[in-house]
Short mmCIF file of C-alpha atoms and ligand atoms in Angstrom, two decimals:
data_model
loop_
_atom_site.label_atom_id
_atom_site.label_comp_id
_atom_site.label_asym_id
_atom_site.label_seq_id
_atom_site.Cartn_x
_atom_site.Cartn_y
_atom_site.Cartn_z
CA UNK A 1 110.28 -18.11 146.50
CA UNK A 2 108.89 -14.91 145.27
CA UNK A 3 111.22 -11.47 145.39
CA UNK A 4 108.96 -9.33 146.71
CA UNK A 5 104.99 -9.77 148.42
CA UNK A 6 103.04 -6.89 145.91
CA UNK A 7 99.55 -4.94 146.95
CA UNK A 8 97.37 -3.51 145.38
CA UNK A 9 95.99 -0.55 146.89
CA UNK A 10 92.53 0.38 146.29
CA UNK A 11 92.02 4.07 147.64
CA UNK A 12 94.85 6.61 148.35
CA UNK A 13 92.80 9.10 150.50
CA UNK A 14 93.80 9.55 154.06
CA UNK A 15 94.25 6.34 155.40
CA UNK A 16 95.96 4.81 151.93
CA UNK A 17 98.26 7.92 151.86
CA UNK A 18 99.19 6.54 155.77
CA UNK A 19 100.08 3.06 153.94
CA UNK A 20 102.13 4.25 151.90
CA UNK A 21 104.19 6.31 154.15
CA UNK A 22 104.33 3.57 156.26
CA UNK A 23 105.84 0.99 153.62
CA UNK A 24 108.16 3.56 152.43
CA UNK A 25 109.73 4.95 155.78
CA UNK A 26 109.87 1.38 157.19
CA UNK A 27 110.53 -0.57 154.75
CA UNK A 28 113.92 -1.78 155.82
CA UNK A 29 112.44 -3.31 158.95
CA UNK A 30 109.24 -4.37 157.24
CA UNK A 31 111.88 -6.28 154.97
CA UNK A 32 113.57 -8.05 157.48
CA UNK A 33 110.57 -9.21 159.65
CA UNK A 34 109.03 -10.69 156.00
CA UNK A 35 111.95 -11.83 154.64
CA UNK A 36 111.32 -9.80 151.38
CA UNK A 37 109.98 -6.47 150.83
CA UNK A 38 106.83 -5.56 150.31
CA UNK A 39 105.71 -2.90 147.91
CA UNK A 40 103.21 -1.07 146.35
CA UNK A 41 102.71 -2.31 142.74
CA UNK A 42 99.73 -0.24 141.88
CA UNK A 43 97.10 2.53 142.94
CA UNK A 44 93.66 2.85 141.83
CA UNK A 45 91.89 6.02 142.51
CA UNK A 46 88.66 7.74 141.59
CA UNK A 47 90.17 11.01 140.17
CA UNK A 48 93.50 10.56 138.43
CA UNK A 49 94.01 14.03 137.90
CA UNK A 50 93.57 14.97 142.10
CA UNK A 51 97.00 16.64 143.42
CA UNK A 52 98.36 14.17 145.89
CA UNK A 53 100.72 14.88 148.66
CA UNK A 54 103.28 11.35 147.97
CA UNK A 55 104.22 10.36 144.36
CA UNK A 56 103.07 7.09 142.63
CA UNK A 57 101.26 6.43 139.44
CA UNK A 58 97.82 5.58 139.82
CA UNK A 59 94.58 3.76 137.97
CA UNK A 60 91.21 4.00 137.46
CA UNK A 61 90.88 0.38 136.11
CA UNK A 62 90.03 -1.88 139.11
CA UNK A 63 91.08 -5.13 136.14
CA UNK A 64 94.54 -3.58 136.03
CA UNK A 65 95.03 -4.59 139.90
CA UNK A 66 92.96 -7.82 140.15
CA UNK A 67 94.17 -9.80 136.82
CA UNK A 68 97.81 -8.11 137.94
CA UNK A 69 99.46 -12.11 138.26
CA UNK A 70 102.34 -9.96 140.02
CA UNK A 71 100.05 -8.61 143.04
CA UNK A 72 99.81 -11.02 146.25
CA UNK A 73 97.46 -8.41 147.98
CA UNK A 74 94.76 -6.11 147.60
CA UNK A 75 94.39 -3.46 150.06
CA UNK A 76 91.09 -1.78 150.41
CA UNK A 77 90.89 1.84 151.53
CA UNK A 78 88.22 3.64 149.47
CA UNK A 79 85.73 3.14 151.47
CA UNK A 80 81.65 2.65 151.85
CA UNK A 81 79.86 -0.65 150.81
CA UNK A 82 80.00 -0.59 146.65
CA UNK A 83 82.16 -1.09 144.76
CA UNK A 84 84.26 -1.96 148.00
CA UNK A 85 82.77 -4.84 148.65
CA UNK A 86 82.52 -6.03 144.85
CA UNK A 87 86.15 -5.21 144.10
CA UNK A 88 87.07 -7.36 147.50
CA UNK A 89 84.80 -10.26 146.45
CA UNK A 90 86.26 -10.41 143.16
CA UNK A 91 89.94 -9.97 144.74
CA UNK A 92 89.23 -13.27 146.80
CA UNK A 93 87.80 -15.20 144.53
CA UNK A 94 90.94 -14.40 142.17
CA UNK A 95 92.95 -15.75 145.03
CA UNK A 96 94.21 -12.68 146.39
CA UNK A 97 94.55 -12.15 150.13
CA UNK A 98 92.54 -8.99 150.66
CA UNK A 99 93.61 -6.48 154.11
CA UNK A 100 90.28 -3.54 154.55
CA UNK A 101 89.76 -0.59 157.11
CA UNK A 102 86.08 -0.79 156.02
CA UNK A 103 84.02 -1.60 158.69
CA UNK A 104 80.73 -1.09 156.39
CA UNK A 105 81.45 -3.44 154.57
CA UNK A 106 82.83 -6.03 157.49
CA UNK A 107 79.93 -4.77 159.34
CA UNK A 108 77.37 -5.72 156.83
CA UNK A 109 78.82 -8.98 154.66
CA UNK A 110 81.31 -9.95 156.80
CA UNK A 111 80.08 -13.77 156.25
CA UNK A 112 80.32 -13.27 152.46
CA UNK A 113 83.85 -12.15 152.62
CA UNK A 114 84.86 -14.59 154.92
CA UNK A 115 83.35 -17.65 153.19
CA UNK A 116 85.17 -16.42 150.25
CA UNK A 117 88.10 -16.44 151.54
CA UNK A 118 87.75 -19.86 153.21
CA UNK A 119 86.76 -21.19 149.58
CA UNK A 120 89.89 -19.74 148.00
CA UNK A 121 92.23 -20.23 150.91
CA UNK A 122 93.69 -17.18 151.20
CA UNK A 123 93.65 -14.02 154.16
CA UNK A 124 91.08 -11.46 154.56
CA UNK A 125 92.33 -9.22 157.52
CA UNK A 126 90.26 -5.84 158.88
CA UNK A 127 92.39 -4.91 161.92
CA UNK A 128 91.67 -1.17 161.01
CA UNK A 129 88.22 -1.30 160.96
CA UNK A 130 87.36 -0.97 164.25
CA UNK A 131 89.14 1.77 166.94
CA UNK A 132 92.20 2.94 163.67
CA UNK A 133 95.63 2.51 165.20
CA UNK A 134 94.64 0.39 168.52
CA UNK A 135 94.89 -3.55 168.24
CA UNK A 136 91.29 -5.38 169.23
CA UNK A 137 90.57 -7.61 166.02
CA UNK A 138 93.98 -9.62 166.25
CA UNK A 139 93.67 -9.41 170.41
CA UNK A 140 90.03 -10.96 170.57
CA UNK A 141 90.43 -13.11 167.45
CA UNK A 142 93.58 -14.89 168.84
CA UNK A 143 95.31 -13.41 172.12
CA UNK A 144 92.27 -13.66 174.05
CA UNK A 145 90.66 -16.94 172.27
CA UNK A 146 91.13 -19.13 175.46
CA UNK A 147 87.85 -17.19 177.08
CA UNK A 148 84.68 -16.79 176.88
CA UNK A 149 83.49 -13.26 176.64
CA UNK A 150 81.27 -11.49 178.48
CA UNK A 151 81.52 -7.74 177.66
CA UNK A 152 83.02 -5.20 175.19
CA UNK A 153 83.03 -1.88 175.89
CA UNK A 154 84.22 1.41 175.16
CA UNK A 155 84.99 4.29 172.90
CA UNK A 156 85.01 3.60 169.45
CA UNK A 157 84.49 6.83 167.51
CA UNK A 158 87.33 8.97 166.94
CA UNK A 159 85.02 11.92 165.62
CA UNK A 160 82.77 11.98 168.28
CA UNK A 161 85.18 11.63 171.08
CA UNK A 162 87.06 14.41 169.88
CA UNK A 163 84.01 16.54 169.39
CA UNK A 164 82.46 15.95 173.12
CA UNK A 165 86.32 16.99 174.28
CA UNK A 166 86.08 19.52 172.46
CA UNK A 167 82.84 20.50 173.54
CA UNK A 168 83.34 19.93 177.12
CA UNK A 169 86.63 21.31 177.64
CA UNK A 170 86.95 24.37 175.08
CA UNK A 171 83.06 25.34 175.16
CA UNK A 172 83.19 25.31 171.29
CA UNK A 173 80.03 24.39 169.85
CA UNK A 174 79.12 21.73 167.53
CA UNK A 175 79.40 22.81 164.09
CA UNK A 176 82.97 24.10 164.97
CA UNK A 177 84.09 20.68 166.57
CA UNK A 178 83.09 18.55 163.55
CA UNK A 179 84.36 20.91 161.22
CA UNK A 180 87.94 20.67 162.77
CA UNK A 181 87.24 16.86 162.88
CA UNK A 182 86.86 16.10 159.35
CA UNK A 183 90.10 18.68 158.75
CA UNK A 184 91.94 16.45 160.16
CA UNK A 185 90.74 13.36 158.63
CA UNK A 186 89.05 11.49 161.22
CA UNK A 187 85.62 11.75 160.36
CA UNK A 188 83.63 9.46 157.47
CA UNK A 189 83.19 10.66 154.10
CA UNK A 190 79.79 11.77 155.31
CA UNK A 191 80.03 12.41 158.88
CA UNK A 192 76.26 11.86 160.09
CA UNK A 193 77.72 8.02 160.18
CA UNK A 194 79.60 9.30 162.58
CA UNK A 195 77.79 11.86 164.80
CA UNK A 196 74.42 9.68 164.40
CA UNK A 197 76.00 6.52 165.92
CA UNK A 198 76.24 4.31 162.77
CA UNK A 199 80.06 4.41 162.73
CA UNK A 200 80.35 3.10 166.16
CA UNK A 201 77.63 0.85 165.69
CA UNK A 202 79.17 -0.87 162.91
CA UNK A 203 82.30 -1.14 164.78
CA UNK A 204 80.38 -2.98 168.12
CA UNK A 205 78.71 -4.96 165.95
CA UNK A 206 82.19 -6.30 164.61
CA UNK A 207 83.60 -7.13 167.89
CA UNK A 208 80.27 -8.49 169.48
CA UNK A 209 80.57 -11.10 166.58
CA UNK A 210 83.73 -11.76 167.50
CA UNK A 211 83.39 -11.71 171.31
CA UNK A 212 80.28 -13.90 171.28
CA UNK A 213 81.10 -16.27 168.27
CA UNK A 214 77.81 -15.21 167.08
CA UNK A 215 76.71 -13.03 164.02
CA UNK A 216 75.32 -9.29 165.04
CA UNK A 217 74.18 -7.01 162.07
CA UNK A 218 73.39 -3.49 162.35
CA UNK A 219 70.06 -3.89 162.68
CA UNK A 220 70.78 -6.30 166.18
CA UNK A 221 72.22 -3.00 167.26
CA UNK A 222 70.07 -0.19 169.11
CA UNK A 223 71.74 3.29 167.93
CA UNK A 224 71.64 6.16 169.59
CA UNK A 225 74.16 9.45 168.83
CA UNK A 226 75.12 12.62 169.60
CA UNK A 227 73.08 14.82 167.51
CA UNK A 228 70.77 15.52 170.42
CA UNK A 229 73.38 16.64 173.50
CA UNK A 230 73.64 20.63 173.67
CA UNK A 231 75.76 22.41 176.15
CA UNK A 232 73.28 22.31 178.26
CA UNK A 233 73.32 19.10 179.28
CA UNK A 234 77.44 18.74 178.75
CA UNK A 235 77.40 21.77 181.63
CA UNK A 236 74.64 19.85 183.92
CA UNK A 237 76.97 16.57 183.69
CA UNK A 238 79.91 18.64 184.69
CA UNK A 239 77.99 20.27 187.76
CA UNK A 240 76.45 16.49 188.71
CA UNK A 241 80.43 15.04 189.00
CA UNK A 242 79.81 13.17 185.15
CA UNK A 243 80.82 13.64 181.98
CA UNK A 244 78.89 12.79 178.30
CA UNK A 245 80.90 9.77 176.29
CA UNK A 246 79.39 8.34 173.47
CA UNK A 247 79.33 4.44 174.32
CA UNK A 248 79.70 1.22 172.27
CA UNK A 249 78.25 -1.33 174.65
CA UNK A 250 77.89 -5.40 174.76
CA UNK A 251 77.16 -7.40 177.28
CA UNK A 252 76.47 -11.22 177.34
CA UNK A 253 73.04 -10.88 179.72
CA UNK A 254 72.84 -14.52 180.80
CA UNK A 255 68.81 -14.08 181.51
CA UNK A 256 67.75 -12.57 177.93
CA UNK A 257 70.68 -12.72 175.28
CA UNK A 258 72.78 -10.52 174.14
CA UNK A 259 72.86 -6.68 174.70
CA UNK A 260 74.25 -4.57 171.81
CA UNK A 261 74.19 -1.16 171.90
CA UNK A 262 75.70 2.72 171.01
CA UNK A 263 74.42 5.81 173.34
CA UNK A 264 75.75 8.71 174.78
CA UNK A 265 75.96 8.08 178.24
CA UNK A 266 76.76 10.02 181.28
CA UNK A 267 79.70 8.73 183.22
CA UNK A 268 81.29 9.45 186.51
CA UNK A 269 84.23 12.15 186.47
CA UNK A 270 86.34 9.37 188.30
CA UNK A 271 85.46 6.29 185.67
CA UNK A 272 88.72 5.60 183.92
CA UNK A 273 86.49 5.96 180.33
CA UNK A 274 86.09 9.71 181.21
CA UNK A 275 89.36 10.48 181.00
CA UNK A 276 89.57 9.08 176.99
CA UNK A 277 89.86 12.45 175.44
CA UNK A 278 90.23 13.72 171.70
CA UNK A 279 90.53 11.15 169.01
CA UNK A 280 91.37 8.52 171.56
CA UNK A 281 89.41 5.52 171.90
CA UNK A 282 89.53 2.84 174.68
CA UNK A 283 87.96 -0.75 174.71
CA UNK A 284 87.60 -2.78 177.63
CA UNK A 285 86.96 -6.40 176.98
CA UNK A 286 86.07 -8.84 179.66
CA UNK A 287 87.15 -12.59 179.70
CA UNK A 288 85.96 -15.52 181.93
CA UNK A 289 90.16 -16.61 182.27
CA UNK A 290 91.73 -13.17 181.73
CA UNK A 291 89.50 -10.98 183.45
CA UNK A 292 89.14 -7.24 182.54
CA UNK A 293 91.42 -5.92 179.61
CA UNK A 294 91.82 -2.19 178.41
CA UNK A 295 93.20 -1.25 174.99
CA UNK A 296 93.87 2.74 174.01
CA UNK A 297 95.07 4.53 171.39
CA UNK A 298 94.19 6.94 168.84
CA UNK A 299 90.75 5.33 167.23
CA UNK A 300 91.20 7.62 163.40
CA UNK A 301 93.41 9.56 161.89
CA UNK A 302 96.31 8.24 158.87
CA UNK A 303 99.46 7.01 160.26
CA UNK A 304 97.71 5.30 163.31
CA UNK A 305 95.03 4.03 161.18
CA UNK A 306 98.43 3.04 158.70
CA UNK A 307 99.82 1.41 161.46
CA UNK A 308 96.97 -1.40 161.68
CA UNK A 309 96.78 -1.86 157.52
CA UNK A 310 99.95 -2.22 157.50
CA UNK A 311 100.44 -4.76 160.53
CA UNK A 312 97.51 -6.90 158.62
CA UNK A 313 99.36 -6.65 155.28
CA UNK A 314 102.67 -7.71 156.96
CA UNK A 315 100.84 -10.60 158.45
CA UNK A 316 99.51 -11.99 155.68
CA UNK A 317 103.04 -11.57 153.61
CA UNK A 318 104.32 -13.68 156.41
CA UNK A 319 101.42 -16.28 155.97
CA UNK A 320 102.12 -16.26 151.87
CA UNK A 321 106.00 -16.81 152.97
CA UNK A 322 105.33 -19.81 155.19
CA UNK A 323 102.51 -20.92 152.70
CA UNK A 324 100.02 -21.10 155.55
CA UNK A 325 97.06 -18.49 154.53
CA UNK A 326 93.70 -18.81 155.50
CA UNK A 327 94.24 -19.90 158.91
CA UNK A 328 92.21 -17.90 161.17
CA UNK A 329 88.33 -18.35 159.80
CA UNK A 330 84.91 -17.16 160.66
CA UNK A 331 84.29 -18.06 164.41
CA UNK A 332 80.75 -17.07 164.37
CA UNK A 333 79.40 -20.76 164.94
CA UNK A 334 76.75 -19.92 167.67
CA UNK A 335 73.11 -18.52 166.83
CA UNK A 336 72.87 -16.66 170.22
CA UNK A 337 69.19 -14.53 171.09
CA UNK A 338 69.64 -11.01 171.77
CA UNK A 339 68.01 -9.31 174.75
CA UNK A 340 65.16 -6.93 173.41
CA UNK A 341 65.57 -3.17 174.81
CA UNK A 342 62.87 -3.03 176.79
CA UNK A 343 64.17 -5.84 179.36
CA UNK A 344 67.75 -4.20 179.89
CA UNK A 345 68.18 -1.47 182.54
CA UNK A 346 69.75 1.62 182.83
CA UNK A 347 69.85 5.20 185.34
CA UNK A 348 68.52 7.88 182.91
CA UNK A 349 69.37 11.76 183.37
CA UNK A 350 66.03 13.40 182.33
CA UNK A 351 65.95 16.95 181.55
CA UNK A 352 62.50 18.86 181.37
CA UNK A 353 60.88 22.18 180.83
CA UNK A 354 58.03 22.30 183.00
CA UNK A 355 55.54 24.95 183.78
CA UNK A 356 56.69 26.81 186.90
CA UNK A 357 53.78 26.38 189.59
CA UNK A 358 53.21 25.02 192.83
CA UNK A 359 52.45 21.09 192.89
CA UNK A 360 54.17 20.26 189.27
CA UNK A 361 57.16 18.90 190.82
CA UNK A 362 55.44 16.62 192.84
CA UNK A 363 53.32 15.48 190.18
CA UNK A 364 56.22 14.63 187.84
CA UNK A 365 58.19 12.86 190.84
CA UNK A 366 54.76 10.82 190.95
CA UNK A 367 54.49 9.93 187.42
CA UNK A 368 58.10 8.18 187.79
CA UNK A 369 57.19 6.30 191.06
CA UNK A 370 53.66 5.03 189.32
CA UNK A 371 56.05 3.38 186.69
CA UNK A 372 58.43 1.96 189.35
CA UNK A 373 61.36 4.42 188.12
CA UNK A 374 63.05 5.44 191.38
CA UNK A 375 64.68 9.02 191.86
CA UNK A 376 68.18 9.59 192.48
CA UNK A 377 68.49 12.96 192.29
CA UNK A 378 66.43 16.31 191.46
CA UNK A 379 67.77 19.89 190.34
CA UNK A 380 66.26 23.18 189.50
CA UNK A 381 67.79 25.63 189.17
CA UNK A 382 66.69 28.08 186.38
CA UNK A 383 64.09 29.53 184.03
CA UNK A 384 63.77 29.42 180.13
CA UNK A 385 60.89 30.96 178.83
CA UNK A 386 59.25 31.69 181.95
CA UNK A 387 59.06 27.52 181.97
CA UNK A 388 60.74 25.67 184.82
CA UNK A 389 63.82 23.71 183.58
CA UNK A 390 63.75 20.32 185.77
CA UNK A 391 66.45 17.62 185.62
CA UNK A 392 66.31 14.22 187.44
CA UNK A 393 68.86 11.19 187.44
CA UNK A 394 67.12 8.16 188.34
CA UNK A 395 68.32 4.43 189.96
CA UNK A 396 68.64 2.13 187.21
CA UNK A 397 65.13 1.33 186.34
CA UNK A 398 64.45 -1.20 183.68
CA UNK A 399 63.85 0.40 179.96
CA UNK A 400 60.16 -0.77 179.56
CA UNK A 401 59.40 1.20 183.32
CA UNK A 402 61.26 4.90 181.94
CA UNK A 403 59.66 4.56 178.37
CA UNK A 404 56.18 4.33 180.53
CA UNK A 405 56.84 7.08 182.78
CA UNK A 406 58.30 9.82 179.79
CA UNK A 407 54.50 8.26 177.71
CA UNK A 408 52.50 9.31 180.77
CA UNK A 409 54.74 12.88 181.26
CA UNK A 410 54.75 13.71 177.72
CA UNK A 411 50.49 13.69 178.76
CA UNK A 412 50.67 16.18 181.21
CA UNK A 413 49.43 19.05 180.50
CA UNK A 414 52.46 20.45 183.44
CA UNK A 415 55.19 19.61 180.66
CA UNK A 416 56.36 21.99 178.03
CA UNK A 417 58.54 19.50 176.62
CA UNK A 418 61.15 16.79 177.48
CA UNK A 419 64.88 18.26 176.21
CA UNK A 420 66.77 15.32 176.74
CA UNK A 421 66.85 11.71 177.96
CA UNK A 422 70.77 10.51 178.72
CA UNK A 423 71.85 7.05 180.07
CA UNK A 424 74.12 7.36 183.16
CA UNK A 425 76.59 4.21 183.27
CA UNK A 426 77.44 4.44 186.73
CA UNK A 427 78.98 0.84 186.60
CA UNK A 428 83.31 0.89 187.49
CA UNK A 429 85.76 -1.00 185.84
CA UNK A 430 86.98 -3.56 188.55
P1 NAP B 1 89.13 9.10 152.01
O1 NAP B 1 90.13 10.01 152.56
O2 NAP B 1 87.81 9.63 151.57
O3 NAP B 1 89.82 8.34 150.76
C1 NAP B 1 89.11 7.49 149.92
C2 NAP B 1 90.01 7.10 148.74
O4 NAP B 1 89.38 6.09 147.97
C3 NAP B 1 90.32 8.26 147.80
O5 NAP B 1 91.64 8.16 147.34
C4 NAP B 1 89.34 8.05 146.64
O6 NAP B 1 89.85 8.48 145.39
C5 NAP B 1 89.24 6.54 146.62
N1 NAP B 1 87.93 6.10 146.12
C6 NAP B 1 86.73 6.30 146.70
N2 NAP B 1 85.77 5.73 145.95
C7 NAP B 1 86.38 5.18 144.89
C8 NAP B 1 85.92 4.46 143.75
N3 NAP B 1 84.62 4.19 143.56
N4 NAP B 1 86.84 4.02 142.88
C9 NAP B 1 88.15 4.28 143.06
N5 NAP B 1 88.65 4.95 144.10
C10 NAP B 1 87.76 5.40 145.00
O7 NAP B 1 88.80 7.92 153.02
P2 NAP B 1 89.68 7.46 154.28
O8 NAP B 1 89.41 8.36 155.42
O9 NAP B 1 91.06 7.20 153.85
O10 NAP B 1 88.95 6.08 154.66
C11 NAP B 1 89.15 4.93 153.89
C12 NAP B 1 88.56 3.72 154.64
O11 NAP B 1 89.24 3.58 155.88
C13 NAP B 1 87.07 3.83 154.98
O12 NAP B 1 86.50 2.55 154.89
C14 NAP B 1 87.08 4.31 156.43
O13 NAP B 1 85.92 3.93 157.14
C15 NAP B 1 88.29 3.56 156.94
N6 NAP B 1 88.92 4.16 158.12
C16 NAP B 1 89.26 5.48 158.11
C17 NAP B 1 89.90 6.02 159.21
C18 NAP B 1 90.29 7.48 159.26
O14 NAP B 1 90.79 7.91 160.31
N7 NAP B 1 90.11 8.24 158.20
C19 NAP B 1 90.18 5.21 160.31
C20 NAP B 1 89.82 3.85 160.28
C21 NAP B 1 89.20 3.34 159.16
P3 NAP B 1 90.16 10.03 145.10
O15 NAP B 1 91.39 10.34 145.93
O16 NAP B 1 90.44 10.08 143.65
O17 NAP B 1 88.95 10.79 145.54
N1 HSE B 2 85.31 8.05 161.40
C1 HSE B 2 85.93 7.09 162.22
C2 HSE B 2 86.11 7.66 163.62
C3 HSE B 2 87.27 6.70 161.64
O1 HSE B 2 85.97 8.87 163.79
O2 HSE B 2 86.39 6.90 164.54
C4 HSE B 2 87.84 5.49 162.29
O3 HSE B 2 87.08 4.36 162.00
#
């Protein structure tokens, strides 16, 4: 029986920083519930000569860690898709059990990593790659396996979350709100994965593999993010009883496949998403025996994103105790269609600038109706450069029908231009 389970940890930045402190203040307890400790055996970094807030010795020799007969595990924490993904590939195929937070690289060669690991027998856990401290991976992968899934959804960016708080509540604007976000580590190394929808993106796409046993890239994902709400419209969904949440969204839709998707969405005031403030995020998953499940809890930041490594890593040194690795495998064994975008359905907040005459109301409100898009609601209420400033919420309408109407509005010579398009998800949580 070995003394002690050894990592490997590949990246001390914020989140391997959070690992560290982790092992080290709880490593009595980590101890006892593996039945040896666990420690860090060696670091590699980019920049050797950085300043770093906790003392160990560190590498910039990746061959020091993986021919290291002494490690058990290699913890990945660097970050982006090379050499992340080589140094994990060659780390299974060694016969190392590998633990990531990188959901770029889970995201994109998930299948790759996991067949490796199958081949070698060994772990390859990515709890923290998807929401930071909350559990979902472990909780769809095994606590909820009994159903059959038919929707994830939720709040999966940390960044953005905290930016639209930010935004709403404090009125700062947007440069301000992802500057403090990156200060305090939650944001990506470059943060337009983040504010552009990727991050969250790559996250759905994890769990909608998971959730529907089926393999969903990035590219089976429509993205959508938050470069293009203003306060503007953050102040119109305040007045209209809603606030702006940037959505990771998938649904099994029994008539056309699955529906993956990432959006910033308008939701009611009441709707217990709206309430998800800061770097929280919240996933509700939906299960044909369970019913509806919530899980919150801060989605980024080091010791919560820590707290999920670390749970993986303590995992696996239980599996390599017991001798039972590589038990829980790939699960996507279905081939499932996806719905295309143009047969899913949605209400849409629409805000225009329109040229301020008699009949040019009317003649908008007709354009929708000739494309079957139904209106809800209709507001104006001020002037910006001497141009009416218009803003409709519709019924849900299907996507084809309000990609017609904007075509035929963006013809008219009435319209100055169209400021925004939002989806409202008017839909409650049972
Ligand atoms: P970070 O603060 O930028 O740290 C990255 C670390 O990896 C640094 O120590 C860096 O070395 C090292 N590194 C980067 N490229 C390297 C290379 N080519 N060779 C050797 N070392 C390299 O990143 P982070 O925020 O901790 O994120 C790490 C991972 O966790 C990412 O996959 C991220 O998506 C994921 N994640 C982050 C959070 C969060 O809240 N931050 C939450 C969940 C998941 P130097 O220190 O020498 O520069
Ligand atoms: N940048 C990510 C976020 C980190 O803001 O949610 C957690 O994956």
């Amino acid at each position: 029986m070995k003394a002690s389970v050894n990592i490997g940890l590949l990246g001390l930045g914020t989140v391997g920083t959070g690992v560290v402190k982790v092992l080290t203040q709880n490593a009595r307890e980590i101890s006892q519930k593996v039945g040896v400790p666990v420690t860090v055996k060696k670091v590699m970094v980019r920049n050797p000569n950085k300043a770093r807030s906790i003392d160990v010795s560190v590498t910039t020799d990746i061959d020091e860690i993986i021919n290291d007969q002494d490690i058990d595990i290699i913890v990945e924490v660097m970050g982006g898709e090379q050499p992340a993904k080589e140094y994990m590939l060659r780390a299974l195929n060694s016969g190392k059990h590998v633990v990531t937070a990188n959901k770029d690289v889970v995201a994109k060669y998930g299948r790759e990593l996991f067949d490796a690991a199958q081949a070698n027998n060994v772990d390859f856990m990515f709890e923290a790659s998807v929401a930071g401290g909350i559990p979902i991976i472990r909780p769809l992968k095994q606590c909820l396996t009994a159903n059959k899934i038919s929707e994830v959804m939720g709040i999966v960016n940390g960044t953005t979350n905290y930016m639209l708080t930010k935004m709403t509540n404090d009125k700062l604007d947007y440069q301000t709100v992802l500057a403090e976000a990156q200060a305090k580590g939650y944001a990506e190394a470059d943060p337009t994965a983040d504010v552009g929808g990727l991050d969250a993106a790559r996250k759905i796409a994890i769990l909608s593999s998971i959730a529907f046993n089926t393999r969903v890239s990035l590219a089976d994902v429509d993205v959508e993010g938050i470069t293009n709400i203003s306060p503007v419209d953050i102040e119109y969904a305040r007045e209209l009883g809603y606030v702006i949440k940037l959505l990771a969204i998938a649904k099994d839709n029994e008539e056309c496949g699955i529906d993956v998707r990432v959006h910033p969405a308008f939701i009611p005031a009441a709707h217990p998403l709206a309430s998800v403030n800061d770097v929280f995020n919240a996933i509700f998953v939906r299960g044909n025996a369970v019913g509806e499940t919530m899980f919150y809890g801060r989605g980024a930041g080091e010791m919560p994103t820590a707290s999920a490594v670390v749970a993986d890593i303590i995992d696996v040194a239980r599996d390599i105790r017991h001798d039972i690795s590589g038990r829980i495998l790939c699960t996507c064994f279905e081939q499932r269609n996806f719905c295309p975008a143009e047969q899913t359905n949605s209400a849409y907040y629409v805000r225009l600038l329109v040229e301020d005459q008699p009949g040019v109301l009317a003649a908008i409100a007709g354009a929708f109706g000739a494309h079957n898009v139904s209106l809800n609601s209709v507001i104006q209420k001020r002037k910006v450069n001497n141009c009416a400033e218009v803003v409709l919420i519709t019924y849900l309408v299907s996507d084809a029908n309000i990609r017609r109407a904007l075509n035929t509005i963006k013809d008219m010579s009435v319209l100055t231009t169209v400021q925004n398009v939002i989806r409202v998800e008017a839909q409650q949580i049972d």
